[in-house]
Structure formats: C-alpha cells, structure tokens
mmCIF file of C-alpha atoms and ligand atoms in Angstrom:
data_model
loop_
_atom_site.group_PDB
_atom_site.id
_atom_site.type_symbol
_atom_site.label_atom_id
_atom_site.label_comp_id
_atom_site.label_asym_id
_atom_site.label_seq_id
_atom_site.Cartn_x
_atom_site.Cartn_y
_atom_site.Cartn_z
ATOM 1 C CA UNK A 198 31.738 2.427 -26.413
ATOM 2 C CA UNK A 199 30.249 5.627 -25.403
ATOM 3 C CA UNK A 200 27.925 7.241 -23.181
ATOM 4 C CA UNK A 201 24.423 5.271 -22.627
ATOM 5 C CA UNK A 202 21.809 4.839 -21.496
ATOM 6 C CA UNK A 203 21.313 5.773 -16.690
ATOM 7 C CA UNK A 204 22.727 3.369 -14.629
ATOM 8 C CA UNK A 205 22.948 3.120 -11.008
ATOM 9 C CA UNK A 206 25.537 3.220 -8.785
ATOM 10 C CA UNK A 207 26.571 1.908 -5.344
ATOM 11 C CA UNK A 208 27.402 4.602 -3.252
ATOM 12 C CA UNK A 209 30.349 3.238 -0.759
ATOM 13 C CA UNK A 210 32.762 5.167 -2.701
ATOM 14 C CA UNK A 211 33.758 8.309 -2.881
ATOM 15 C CA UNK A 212 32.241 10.342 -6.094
ATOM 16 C CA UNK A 213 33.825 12.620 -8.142
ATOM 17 C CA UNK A 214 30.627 13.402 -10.109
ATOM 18 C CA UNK A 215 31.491 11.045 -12.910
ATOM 19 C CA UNK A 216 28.813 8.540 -11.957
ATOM 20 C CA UNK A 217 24.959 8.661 -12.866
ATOM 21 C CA UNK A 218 23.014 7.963 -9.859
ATOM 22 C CA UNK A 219 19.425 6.996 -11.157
ATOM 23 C CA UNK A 220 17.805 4.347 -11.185
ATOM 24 C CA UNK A 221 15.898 1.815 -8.793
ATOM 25 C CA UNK A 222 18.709 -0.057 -7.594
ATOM 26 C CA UNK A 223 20.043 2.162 -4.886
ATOM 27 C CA UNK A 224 23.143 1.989 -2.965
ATOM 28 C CA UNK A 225 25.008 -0.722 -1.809
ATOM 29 C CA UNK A 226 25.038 -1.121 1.792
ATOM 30 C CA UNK A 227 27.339 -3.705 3.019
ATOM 31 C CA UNK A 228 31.010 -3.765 1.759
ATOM 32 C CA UNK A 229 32.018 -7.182 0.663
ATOM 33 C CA UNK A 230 35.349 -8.944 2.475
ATOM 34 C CA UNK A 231 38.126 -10.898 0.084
ATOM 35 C CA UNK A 232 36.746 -14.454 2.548
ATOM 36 C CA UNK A 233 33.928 -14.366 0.857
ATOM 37 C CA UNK A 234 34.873 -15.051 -2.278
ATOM 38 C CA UNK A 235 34.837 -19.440 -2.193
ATOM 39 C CA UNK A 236 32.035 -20.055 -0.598
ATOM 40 C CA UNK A 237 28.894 -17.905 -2.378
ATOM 41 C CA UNK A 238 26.831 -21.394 -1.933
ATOM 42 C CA UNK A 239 25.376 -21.424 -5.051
ATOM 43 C CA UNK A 240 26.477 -23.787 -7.909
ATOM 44 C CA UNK A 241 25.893 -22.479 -11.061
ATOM 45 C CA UNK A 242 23.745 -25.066 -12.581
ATOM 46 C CA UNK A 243 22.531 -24.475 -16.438
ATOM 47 C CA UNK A 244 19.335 -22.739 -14.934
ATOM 48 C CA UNK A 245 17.720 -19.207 -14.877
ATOM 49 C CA UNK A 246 18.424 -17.972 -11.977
ATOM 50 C CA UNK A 247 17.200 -14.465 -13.635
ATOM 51 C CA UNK A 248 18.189 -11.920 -15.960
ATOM 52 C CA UNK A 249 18.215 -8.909 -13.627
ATOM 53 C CA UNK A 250 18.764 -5.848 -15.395
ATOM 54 C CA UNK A 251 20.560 -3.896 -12.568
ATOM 55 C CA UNK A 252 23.562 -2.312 -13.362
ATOM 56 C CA UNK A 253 25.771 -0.333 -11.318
ATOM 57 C CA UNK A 254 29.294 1.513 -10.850
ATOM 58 C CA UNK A 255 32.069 2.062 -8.231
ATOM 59 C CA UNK A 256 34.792 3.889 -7.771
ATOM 60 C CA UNK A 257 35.736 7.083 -9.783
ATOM 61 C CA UNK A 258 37.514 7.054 -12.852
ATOM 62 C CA UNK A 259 39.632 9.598 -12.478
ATOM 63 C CA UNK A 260 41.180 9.721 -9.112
ATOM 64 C CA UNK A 261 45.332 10.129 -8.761
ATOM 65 C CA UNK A 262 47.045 6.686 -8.549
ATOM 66 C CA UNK A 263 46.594 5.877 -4.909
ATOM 67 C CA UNK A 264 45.672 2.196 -5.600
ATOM 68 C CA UNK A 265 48.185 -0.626 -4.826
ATOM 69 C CA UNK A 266 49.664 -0.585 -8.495
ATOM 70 C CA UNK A 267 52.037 -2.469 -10.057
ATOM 71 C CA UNK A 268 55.107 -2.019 -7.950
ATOM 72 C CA UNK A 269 57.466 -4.753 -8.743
ATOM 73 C CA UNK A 270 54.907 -7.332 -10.209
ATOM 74 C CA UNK A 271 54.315 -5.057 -13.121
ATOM 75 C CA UNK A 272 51.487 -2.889 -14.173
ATOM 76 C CA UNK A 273 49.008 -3.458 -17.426
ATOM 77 C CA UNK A 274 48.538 0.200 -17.584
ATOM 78 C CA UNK A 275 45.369 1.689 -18.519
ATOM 79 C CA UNK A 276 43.250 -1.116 -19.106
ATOM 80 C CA UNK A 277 39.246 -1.675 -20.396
ATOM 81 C CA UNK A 278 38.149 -4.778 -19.212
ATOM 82 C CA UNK A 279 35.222 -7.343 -19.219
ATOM 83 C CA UNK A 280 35.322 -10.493 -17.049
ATOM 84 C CA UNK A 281 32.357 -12.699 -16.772
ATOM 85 C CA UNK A 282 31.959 -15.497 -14.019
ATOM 86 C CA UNK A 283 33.055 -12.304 -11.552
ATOM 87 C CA UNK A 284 31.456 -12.834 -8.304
ATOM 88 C CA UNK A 285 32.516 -16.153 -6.691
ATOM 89 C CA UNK A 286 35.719 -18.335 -7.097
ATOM 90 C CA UNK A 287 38.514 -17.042 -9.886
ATOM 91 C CA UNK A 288 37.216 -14.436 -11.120
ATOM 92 C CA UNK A 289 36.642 -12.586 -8.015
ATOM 93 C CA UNK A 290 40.319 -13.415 -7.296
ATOM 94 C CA UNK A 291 41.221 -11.874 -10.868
ATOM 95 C CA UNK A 292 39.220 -8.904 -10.448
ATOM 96 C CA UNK A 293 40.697 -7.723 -7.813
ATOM 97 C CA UNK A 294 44.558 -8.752 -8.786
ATOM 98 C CA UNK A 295 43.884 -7.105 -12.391
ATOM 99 C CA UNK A 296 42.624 -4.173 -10.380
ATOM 100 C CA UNK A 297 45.579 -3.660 -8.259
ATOM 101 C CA UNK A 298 47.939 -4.130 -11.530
ATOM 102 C CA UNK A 299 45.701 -0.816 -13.837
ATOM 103 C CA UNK A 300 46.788 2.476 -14.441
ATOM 104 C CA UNK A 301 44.067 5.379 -12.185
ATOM 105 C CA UNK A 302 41.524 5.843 -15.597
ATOM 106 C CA UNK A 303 41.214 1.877 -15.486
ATOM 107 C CA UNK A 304 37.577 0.528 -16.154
ATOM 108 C CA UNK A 305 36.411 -2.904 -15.541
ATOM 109 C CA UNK A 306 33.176 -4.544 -16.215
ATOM 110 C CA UNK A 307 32.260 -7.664 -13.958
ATOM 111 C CA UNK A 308 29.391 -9.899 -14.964
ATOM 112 C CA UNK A 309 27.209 -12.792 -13.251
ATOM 113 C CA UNK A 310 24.427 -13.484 -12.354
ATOM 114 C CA UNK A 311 24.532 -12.257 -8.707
ATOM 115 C CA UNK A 312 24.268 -8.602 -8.306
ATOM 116 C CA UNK A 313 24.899 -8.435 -4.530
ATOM 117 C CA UNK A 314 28.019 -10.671 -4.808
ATOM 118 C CA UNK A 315 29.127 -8.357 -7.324
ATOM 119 C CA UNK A 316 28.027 -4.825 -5.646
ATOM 120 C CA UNK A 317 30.006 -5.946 -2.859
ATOM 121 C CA UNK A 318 33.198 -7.102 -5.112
ATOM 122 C CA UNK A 319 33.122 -3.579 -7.057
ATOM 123 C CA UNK A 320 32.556 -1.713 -3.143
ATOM 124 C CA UNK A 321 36.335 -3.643 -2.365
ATOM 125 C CA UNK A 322 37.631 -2.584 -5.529
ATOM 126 C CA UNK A 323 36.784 1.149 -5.108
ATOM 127 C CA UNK A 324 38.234 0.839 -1.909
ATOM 128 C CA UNK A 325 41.480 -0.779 -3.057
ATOM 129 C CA UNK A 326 42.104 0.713 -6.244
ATOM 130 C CA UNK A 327 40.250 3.512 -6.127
ATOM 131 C CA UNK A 328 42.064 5.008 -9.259
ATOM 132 C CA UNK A 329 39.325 2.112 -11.432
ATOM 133 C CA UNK A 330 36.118 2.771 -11.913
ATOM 134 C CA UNK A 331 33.939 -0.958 -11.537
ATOM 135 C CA UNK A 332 30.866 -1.444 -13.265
ATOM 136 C CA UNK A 333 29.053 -4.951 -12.690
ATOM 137 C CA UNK A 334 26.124 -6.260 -15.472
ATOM 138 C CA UNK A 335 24.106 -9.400 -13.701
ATOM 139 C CA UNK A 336 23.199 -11.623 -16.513
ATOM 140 C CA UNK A 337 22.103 -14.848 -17.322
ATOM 141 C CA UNK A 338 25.211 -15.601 -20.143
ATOM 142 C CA UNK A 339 22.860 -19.005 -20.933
ATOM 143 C CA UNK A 340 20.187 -16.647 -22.362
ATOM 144 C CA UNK A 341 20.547 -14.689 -25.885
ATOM 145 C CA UNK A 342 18.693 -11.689 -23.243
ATOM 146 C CA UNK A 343 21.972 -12.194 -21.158
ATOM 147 C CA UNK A 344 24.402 -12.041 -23.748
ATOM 148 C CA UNK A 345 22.624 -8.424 -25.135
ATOM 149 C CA UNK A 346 22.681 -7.132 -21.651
ATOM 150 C CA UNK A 347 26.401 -7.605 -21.221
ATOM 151 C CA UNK A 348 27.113 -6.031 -24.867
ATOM 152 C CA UNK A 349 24.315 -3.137 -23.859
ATOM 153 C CA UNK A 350 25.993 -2.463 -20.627
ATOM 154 C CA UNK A 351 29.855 -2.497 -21.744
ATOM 155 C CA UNK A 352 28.692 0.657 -24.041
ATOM 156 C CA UNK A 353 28.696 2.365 -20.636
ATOM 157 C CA UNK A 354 32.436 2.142 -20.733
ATOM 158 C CA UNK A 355 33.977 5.558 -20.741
ATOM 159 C CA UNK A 356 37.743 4.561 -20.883
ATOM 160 C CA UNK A 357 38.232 2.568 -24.328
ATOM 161 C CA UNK A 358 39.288 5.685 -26.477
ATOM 162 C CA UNK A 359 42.457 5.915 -23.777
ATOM 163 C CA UNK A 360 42.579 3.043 -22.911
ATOM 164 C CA UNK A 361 46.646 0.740 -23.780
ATOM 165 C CA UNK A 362 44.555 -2.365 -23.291
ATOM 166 C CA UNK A 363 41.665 -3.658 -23.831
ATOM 167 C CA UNK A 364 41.225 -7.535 -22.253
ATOM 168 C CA UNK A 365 38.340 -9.837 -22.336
ATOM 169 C CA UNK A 366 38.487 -12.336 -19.678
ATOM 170 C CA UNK A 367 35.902 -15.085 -20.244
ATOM 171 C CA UNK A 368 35.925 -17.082 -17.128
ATOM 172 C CA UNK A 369 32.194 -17.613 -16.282
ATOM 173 C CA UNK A 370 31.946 -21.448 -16.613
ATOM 174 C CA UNK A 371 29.951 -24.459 -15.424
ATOM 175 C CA UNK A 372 30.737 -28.178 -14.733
ATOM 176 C CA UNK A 373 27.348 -29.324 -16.004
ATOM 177 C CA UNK A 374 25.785 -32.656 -14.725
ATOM 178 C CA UNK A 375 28.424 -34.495 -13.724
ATOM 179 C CA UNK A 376 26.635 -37.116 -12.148
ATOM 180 C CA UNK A 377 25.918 -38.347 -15.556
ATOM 181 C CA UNK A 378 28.048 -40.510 -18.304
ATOM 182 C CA UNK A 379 27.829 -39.629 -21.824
ATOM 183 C CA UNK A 380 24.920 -42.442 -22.074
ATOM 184 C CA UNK A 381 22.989 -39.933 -20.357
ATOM 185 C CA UNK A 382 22.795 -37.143 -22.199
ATOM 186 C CA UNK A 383 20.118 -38.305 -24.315
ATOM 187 C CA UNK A 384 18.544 -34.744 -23.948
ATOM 188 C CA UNK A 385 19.320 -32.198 -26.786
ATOM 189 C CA UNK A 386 17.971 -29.118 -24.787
ATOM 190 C CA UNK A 387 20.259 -29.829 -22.003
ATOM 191 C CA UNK A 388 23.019 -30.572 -23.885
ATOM 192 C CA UNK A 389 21.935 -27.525 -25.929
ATOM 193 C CA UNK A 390 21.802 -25.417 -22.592
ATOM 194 C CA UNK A 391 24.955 -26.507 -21.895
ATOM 195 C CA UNK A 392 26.900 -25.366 -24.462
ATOM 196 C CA UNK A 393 24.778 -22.268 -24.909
ATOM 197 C CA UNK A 394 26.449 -21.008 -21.566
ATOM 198 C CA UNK A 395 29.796 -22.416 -21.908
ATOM 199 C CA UNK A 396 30.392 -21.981 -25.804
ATOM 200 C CA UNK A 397 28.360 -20.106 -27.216
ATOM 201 C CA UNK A 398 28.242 -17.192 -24.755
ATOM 202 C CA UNK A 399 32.010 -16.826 -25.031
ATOM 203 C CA UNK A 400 31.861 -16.038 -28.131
ATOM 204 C CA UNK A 401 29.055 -14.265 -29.091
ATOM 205 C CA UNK A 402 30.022 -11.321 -26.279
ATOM 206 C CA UNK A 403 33.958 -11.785 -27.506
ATOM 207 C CA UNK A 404 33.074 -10.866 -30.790
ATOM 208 C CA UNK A 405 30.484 -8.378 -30.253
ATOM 209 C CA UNK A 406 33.034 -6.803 -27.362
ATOM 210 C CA UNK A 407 36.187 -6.688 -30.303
ATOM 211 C CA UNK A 408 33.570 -5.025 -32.822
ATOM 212 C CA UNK A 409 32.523 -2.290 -30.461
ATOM 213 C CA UNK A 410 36.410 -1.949 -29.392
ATOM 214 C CA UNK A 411 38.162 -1.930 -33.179
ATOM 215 C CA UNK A 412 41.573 -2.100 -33.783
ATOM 216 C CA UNK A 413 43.325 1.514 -33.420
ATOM 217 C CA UNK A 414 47.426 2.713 -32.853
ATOM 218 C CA UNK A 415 47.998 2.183 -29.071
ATOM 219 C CA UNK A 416 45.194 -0.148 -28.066
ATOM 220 C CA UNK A 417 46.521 -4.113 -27.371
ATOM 221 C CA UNK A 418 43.448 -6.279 -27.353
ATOM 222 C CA UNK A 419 43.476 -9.143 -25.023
ATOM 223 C CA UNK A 420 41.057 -12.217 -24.953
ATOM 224 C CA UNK A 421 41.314 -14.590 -22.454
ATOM 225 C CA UNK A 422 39.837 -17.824 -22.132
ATOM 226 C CA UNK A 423 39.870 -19.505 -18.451
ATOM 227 C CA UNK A 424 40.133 -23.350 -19.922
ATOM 228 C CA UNK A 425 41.045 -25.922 -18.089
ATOM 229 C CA UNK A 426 43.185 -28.998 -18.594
ATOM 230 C CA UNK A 427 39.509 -31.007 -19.347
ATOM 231 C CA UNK A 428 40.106 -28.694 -22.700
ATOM 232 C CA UNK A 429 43.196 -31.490 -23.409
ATOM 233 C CA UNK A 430 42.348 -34.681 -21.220
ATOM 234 C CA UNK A 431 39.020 -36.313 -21.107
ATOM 235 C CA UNK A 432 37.794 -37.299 -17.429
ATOM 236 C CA UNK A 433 34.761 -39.796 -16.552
ATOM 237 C CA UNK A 434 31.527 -38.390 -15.919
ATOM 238 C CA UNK A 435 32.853 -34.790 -17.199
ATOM 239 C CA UNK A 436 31.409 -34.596 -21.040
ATOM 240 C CA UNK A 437 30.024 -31.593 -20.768
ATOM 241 C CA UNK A 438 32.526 -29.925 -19.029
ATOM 242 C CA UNK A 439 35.614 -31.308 -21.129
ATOM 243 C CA UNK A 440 34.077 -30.941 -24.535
ATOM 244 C CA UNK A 441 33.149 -26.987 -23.751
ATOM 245 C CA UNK A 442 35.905 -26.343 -22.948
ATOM 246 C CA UNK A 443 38.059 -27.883 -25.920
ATOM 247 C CA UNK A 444 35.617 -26.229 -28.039
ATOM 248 C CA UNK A 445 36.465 -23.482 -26.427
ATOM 249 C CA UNK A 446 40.535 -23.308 -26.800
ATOM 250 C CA UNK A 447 39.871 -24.151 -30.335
ATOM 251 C CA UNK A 448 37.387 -21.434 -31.273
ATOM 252 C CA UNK A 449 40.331 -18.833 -29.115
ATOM 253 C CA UNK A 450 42.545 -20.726 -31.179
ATOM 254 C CA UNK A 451 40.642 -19.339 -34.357
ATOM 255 C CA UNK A 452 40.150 -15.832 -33.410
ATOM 256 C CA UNK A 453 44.500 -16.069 -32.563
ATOM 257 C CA UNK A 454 44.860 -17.475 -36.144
ATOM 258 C CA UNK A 455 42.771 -15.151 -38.147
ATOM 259 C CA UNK A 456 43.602 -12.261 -36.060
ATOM 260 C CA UNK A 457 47.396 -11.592 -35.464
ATOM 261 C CA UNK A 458 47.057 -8.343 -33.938
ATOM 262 C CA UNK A 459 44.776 -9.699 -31.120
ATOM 263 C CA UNK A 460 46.875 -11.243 -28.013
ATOM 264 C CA UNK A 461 44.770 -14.926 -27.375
ATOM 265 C CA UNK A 462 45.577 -16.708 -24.303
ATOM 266 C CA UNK A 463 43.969 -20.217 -23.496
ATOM 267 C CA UNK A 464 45.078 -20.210 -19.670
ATOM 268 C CA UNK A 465 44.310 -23.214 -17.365
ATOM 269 C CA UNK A 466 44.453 -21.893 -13.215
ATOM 270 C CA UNK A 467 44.844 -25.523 -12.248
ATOM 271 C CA UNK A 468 42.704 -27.404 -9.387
ATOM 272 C CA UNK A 469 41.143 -24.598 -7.321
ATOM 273 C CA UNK A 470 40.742 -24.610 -3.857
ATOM 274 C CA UNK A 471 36.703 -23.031 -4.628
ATOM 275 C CA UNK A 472 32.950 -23.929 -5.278
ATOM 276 C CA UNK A 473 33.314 -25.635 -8.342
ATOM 277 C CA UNK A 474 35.959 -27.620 -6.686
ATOM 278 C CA UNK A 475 33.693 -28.964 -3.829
ATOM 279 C CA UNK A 476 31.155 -29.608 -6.175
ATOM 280 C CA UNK A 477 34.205 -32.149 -8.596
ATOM 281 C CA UNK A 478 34.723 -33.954 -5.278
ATOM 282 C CA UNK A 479 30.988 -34.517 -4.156
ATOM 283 C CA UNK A 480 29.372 -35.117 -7.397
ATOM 284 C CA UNK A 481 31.576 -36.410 -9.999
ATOM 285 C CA UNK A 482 29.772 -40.101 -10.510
ATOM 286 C CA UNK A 483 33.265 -41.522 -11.434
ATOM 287 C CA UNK A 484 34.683 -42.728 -7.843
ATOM 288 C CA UNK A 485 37.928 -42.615 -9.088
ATOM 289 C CA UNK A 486 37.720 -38.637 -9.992
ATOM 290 C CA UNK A 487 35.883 -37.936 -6.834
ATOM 291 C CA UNK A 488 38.615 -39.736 -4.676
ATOM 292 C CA UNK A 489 41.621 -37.828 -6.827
ATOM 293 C CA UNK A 490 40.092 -34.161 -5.703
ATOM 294 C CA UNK A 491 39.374 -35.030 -2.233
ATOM 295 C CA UNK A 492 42.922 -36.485 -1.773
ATOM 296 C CA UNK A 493 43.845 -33.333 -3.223
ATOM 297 C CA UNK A 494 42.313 -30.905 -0.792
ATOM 298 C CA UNK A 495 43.083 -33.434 1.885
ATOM 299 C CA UNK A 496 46.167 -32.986 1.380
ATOM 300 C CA UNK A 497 46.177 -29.011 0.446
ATOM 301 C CA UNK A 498 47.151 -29.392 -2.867
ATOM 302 C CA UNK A 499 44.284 -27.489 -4.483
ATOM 303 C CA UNK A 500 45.668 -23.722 -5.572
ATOM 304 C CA UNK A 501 44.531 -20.591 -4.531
ATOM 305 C CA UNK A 502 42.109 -18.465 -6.493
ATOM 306 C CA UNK A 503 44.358 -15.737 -6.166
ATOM 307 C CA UNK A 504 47.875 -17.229 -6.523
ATOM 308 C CA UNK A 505 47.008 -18.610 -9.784
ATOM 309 C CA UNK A 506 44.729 -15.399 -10.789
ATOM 310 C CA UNK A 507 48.629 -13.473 -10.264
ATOM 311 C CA UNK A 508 50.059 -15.942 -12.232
ATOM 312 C CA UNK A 509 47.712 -15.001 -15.117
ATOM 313 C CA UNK A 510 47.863 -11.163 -14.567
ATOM 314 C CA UNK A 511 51.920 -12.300 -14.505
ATOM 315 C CA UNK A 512 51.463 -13.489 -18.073
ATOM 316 C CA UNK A 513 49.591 -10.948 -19.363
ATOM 317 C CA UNK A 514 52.024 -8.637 -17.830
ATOM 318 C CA UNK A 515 55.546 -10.159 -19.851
ATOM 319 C CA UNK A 516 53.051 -10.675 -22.863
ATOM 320 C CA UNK A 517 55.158 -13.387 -24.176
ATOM 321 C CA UNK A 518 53.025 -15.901 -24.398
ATOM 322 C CA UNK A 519 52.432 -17.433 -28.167
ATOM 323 C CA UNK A 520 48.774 -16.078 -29.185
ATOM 324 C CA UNK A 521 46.025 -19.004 -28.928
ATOM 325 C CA UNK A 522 48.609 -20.992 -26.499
ATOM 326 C CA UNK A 523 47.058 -23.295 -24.118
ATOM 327 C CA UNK A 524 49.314 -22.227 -20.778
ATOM 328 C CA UNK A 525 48.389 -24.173 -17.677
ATOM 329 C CA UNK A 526 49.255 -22.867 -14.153
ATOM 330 C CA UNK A 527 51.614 -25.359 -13.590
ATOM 331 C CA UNK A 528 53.716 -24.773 -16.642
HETATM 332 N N1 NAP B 705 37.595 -24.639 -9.941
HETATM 333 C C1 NAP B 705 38.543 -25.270 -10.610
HETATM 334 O O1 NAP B 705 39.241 -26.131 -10.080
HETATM 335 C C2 NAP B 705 38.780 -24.934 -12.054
HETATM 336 C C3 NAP B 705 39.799 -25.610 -12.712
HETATM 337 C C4 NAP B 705 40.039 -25.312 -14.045
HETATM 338 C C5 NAP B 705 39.280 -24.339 -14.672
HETATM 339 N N2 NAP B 705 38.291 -23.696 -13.995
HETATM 340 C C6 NAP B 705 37.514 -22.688 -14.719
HETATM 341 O O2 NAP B 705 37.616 -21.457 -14.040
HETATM 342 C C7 NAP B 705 36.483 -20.644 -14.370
HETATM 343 C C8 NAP B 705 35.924 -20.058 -13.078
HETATM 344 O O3 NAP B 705 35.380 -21.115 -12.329
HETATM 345 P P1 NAP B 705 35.400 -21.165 -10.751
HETATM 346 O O4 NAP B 705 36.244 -22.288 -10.360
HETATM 347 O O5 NAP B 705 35.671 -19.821 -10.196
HETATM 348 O O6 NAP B 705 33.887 -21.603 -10.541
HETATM 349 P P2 NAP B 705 32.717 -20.975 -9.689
HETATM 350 O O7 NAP B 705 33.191 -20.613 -8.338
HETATM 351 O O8 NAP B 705 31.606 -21.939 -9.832
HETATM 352 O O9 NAP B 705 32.375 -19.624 -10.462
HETATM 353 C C9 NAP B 705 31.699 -19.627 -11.687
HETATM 354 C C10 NAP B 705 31.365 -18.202 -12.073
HETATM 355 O O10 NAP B 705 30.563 -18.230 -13.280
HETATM 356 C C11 NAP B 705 29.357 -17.509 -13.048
HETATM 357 N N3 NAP B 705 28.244 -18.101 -13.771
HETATM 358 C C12 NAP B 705 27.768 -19.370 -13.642
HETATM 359 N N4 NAP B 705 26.714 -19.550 -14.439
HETATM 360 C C13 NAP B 705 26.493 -18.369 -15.075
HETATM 361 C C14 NAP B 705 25.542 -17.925 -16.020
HETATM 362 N N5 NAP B 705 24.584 -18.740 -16.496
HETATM 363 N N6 NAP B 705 25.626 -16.654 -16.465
HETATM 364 C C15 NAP B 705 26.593 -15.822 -16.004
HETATM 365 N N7 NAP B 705 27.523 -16.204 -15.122
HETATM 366 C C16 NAP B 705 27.479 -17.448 -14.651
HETATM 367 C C17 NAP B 705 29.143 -17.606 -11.551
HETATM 368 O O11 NAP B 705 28.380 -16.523 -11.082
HETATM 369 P P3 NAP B 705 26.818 -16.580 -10.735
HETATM 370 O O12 NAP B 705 26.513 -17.929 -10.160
HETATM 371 O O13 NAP B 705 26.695 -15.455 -9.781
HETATM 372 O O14 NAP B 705 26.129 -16.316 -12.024
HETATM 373 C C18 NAP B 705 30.549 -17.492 -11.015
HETATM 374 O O15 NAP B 705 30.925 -16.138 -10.927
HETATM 375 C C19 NAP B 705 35.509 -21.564 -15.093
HETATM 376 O O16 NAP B 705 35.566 -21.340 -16.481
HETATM 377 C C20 NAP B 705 36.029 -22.946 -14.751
HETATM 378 O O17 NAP B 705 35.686 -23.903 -15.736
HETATM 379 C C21 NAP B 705 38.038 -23.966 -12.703
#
C-alpha cells in the first residue's frame, strides 16, 4: 500500500510534517471523550446513510514511544490495521485498546459511516498514543462504492512494508429487522441488503486488504471476525442477524483452512453493555429474548465494550488461539 492519492487531516495533533493537509474537509474541532462511545444514537439500519468520501489522519507516525504501550498486558508491536464498525460501541473500545498495545510507527485505519464520530475517535487516539498515526474512511460497507472506498483509502497506509503485523478487524455489523420472524422476510432486496453489509462486505475488503498486503518474512497477518454466539445458536426473531453471522465464521473458517500462514480468529465479545444492545432489548419481537437482555442489564450483567475489546487484544497478544476458532468472551 503506498502513497495515494491527498487526504485531509484533522489538525488536533501535533504534526511532524508526515501528513497531507488538502482537501475540503478541514480540521477537526472538538476532541472526542471515551463516554461517548455507547450512546452515538444512531442504529445502523441496512440504509444509506451516505457514502461520504472524506478521509482524514491523526497523529504522526513517527513520534518516540510515549503512548501507554504494552507494559505488562503485552504489546502487538508494529501493527497495520483496518477495523470497520469503528465509531460507536466495540470497535471504538478496540481502537483505542489496540492503540495503546502498538509499537510508535503503528497505523490504523477506522471505518464507518460517521466521519465526526470517527474524527473525534482518531483526535483521542493521537492524544493517547501518539506514537500511531489514525486514518478514518466513512463508508457505506452495504454499497459496492463503500467497499472501493475502504480498499482506495487503506492504499494511504504508509506502515505495511515495516510493519510485524498486519490485522483486519471486521466488526462493523447490524442486527437487521428484528421485529420480524423468518415468515417475514418475503423481500429478496432486503434480505439481499442484509447480507450485502454483513457478509459480503467482510469479505470482499478482507480479501482485497490480504492481496494489497501479500505474504512476506516478518509480516503475521491477522483477520478477525467480531461473531457472536447467534453465529452457533439460533434466537427468535434474529434470522438475519444469526445466519450472517454463521456465514460469517464459516467463510473465516475457509480463509483459516486454505491459508495456514494467516492467523483467523472468530471471536464472540459476549452481551455488550452498547447501542446494539438497547436496540436487542426494545425491539426483538420475541418477548422471551427481549425479557432475557433487559434482565441482563437490570441486573449489570451486560460486559463492557472495553473489558471484552482487552480480552481480544489479550488473545491476539499470546497468539495461541487455533486459526478459524470460534472463541467467545466467556471462554
Ligand atoms: N452488542 C452486542 O451485544 C454484541 C454481541 C455480540 C456481537 N456483537 C458484534 O459486535 C460488532 C460491533 O457491534 P456493536 O455492538 O459495537 O454495535 P453498534 O454499536 O451498533 O456498532 C456498529 C458499528 O458498525 C458500523 N456500521 C453499521 N452499519 C454500517 C454500514 N452500512 N457501513 C459501515 N459501517 C457500518 C457503525 O457505524 P456507523 O453507524 O457510523 O456506520 C458502528 O460503528 C458487530 O459485528 C456485532 O454483531 C455485538
């Protein structure tokens, strides 16, 4: 992945003349706080809620190590990565506990649709770890125009050639209607929306991603798949949701199979304590379901975003899992 095409840049951190500063999008203004992170509003539906083609950078790439590294939890060293779904929920929570666990030279790519939610999230990174350089891509990952952004923008990545690791986190995901049974889904360009986002997306941009980032002495590649434990168990009123994601652990399961040398990891954060969460417990049509979750955060079992985005860091870290293993957060 080499040099590209201008991008823009927001401008809360400090610059060590690395970035390009064209473009229209300007600097960022307000710096984001870690609160924010649950409660962006927004569901993701299966929508367009635009294809913006803002992109943008933070943080210098080459500043001495003064970010909160690994100390005892472990470091990843220098690490290239791409993680979709990055501005709400987990994977703001894994953004910035990946961040803190990088080698200074780091790079990370963050992709959603929201560019302010992720302007803000790559503002808190610079700030944090200021030794990684963040980069955010909004896309639509339900559109083919999406999906091209994402592979256009991660050829602004400067670090692969040096990089120990490269990791591909695909956690963007969406619940779909789940106010519907199966007899509902009578309509093949929903269904067909559906699965665009949640299956096809994933991976489309994995394999472009492991094309543009080939195989070379010293570089682990990484792919991660958020799942979920709908991937094994089927739930009322959640077809959409569990069949993506099965078809999802089983097409990670396939790259893992035909491709040894590439670390797959099927990981399942448990029941967060997020949007998505609120939206099981207020919409799921199955009263059973809906009364489950809402017990749950009753009764504060939900997890933490970012305890369970440590525990996956944690198992990239040891690196022991089995490639194309389904590992849960409670395991
Ligand atoms: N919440 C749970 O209890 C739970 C449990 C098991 C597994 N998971 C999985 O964890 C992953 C993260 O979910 P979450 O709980 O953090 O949910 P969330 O808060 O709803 O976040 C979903 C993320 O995906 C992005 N996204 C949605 N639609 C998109 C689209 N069309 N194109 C690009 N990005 C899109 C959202 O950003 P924008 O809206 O800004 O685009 C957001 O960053 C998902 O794969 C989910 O299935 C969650």
């Amino acid at each position: 992945m080499e040099e590209h095409s201008t991008r823009n840049t927001a401008g809360a951190q400090d610059t060590a003349g690395t970035q390009e500063t064209s473009g229209t999008q300007g600097t960022a203004g307000t710096q984001s706080t870690a609160g924010t992170q649950d409660t962006a509003g927004t569901q993701e539906t299966s929508g367009t809620q635009g294809t913006a083609s803002a992109q943008g950078t933070a943080g210098t790439q080459d500043t001495a190590g003064t970010q909160e590294t690994s100390g005892t939890r472990g470091s990843l060293g220098r690490v290239v990565c791409i993680l979709t779904g990055a501005s709400r929920g987990f994977g703001y929570s894994l953004a910035l506990e990946l961040c803190s666990r990088v080698s200074p030279g780091s790079e990370i790519l963050l992709v959603s649709r929201t560019e302010d939610a992720m302007r803000c999230l790559a503002e808190e990174l610079g700030r944090k770890c200021p030794g990684v350089r963040a980069l955010w891509q909004a896309a639509d990952l339900g559109t083919q125009e999406g999906v091209a952004k994402v592979k256009e923008a991660a050829q602004e990545l400067q670090g692969c050639h040096a990089a120990e690791k490269l990791i591909i986190v695909n956690n963007a995901g969406s619940l779909g209607d789940i106010r519907k049974s199966f007899v509902d889904f009578t309509d093949p360009e929903e269904v067909n929306k559906y699965f665009s986002f949640n299956v096809t997306s994933a991976m489309c941009l994995t394999a472009s991603l492991l094309r543009a980032v080939p195989s070379r002495p010293g570089l682990q590649r990484a792919v991660v798949n958020v799942s979920s434990l709908a991937a094994l168990k089927p739930q009322k009123s959640w077809t959409l949701y569990c069949s993506g994601k099965a078809a999802r652990d089983m097409m990670f399961q396939v790259l893992a199979t035909e491709e040894p040398d590439i670390r797959v990891l099927n990981y399942a954060p448990g029941p967060l304590d997020n949007e998505m969460q609120r939206q099981v417990r207020t919409e799921t049509a199955d009263p059973d379901i809906r009364r489950l979750f809402g017990e749950m955060k009753e009764k504060g079992q939900l997890v933490e975003c970012g305890v369970s985005a440590r525990k996956m860091i944690d198992l990239l870290v040891a690196d022991s899992y089995q490639s194309g293993a389904h590992v849960d957060f409670f395991d």
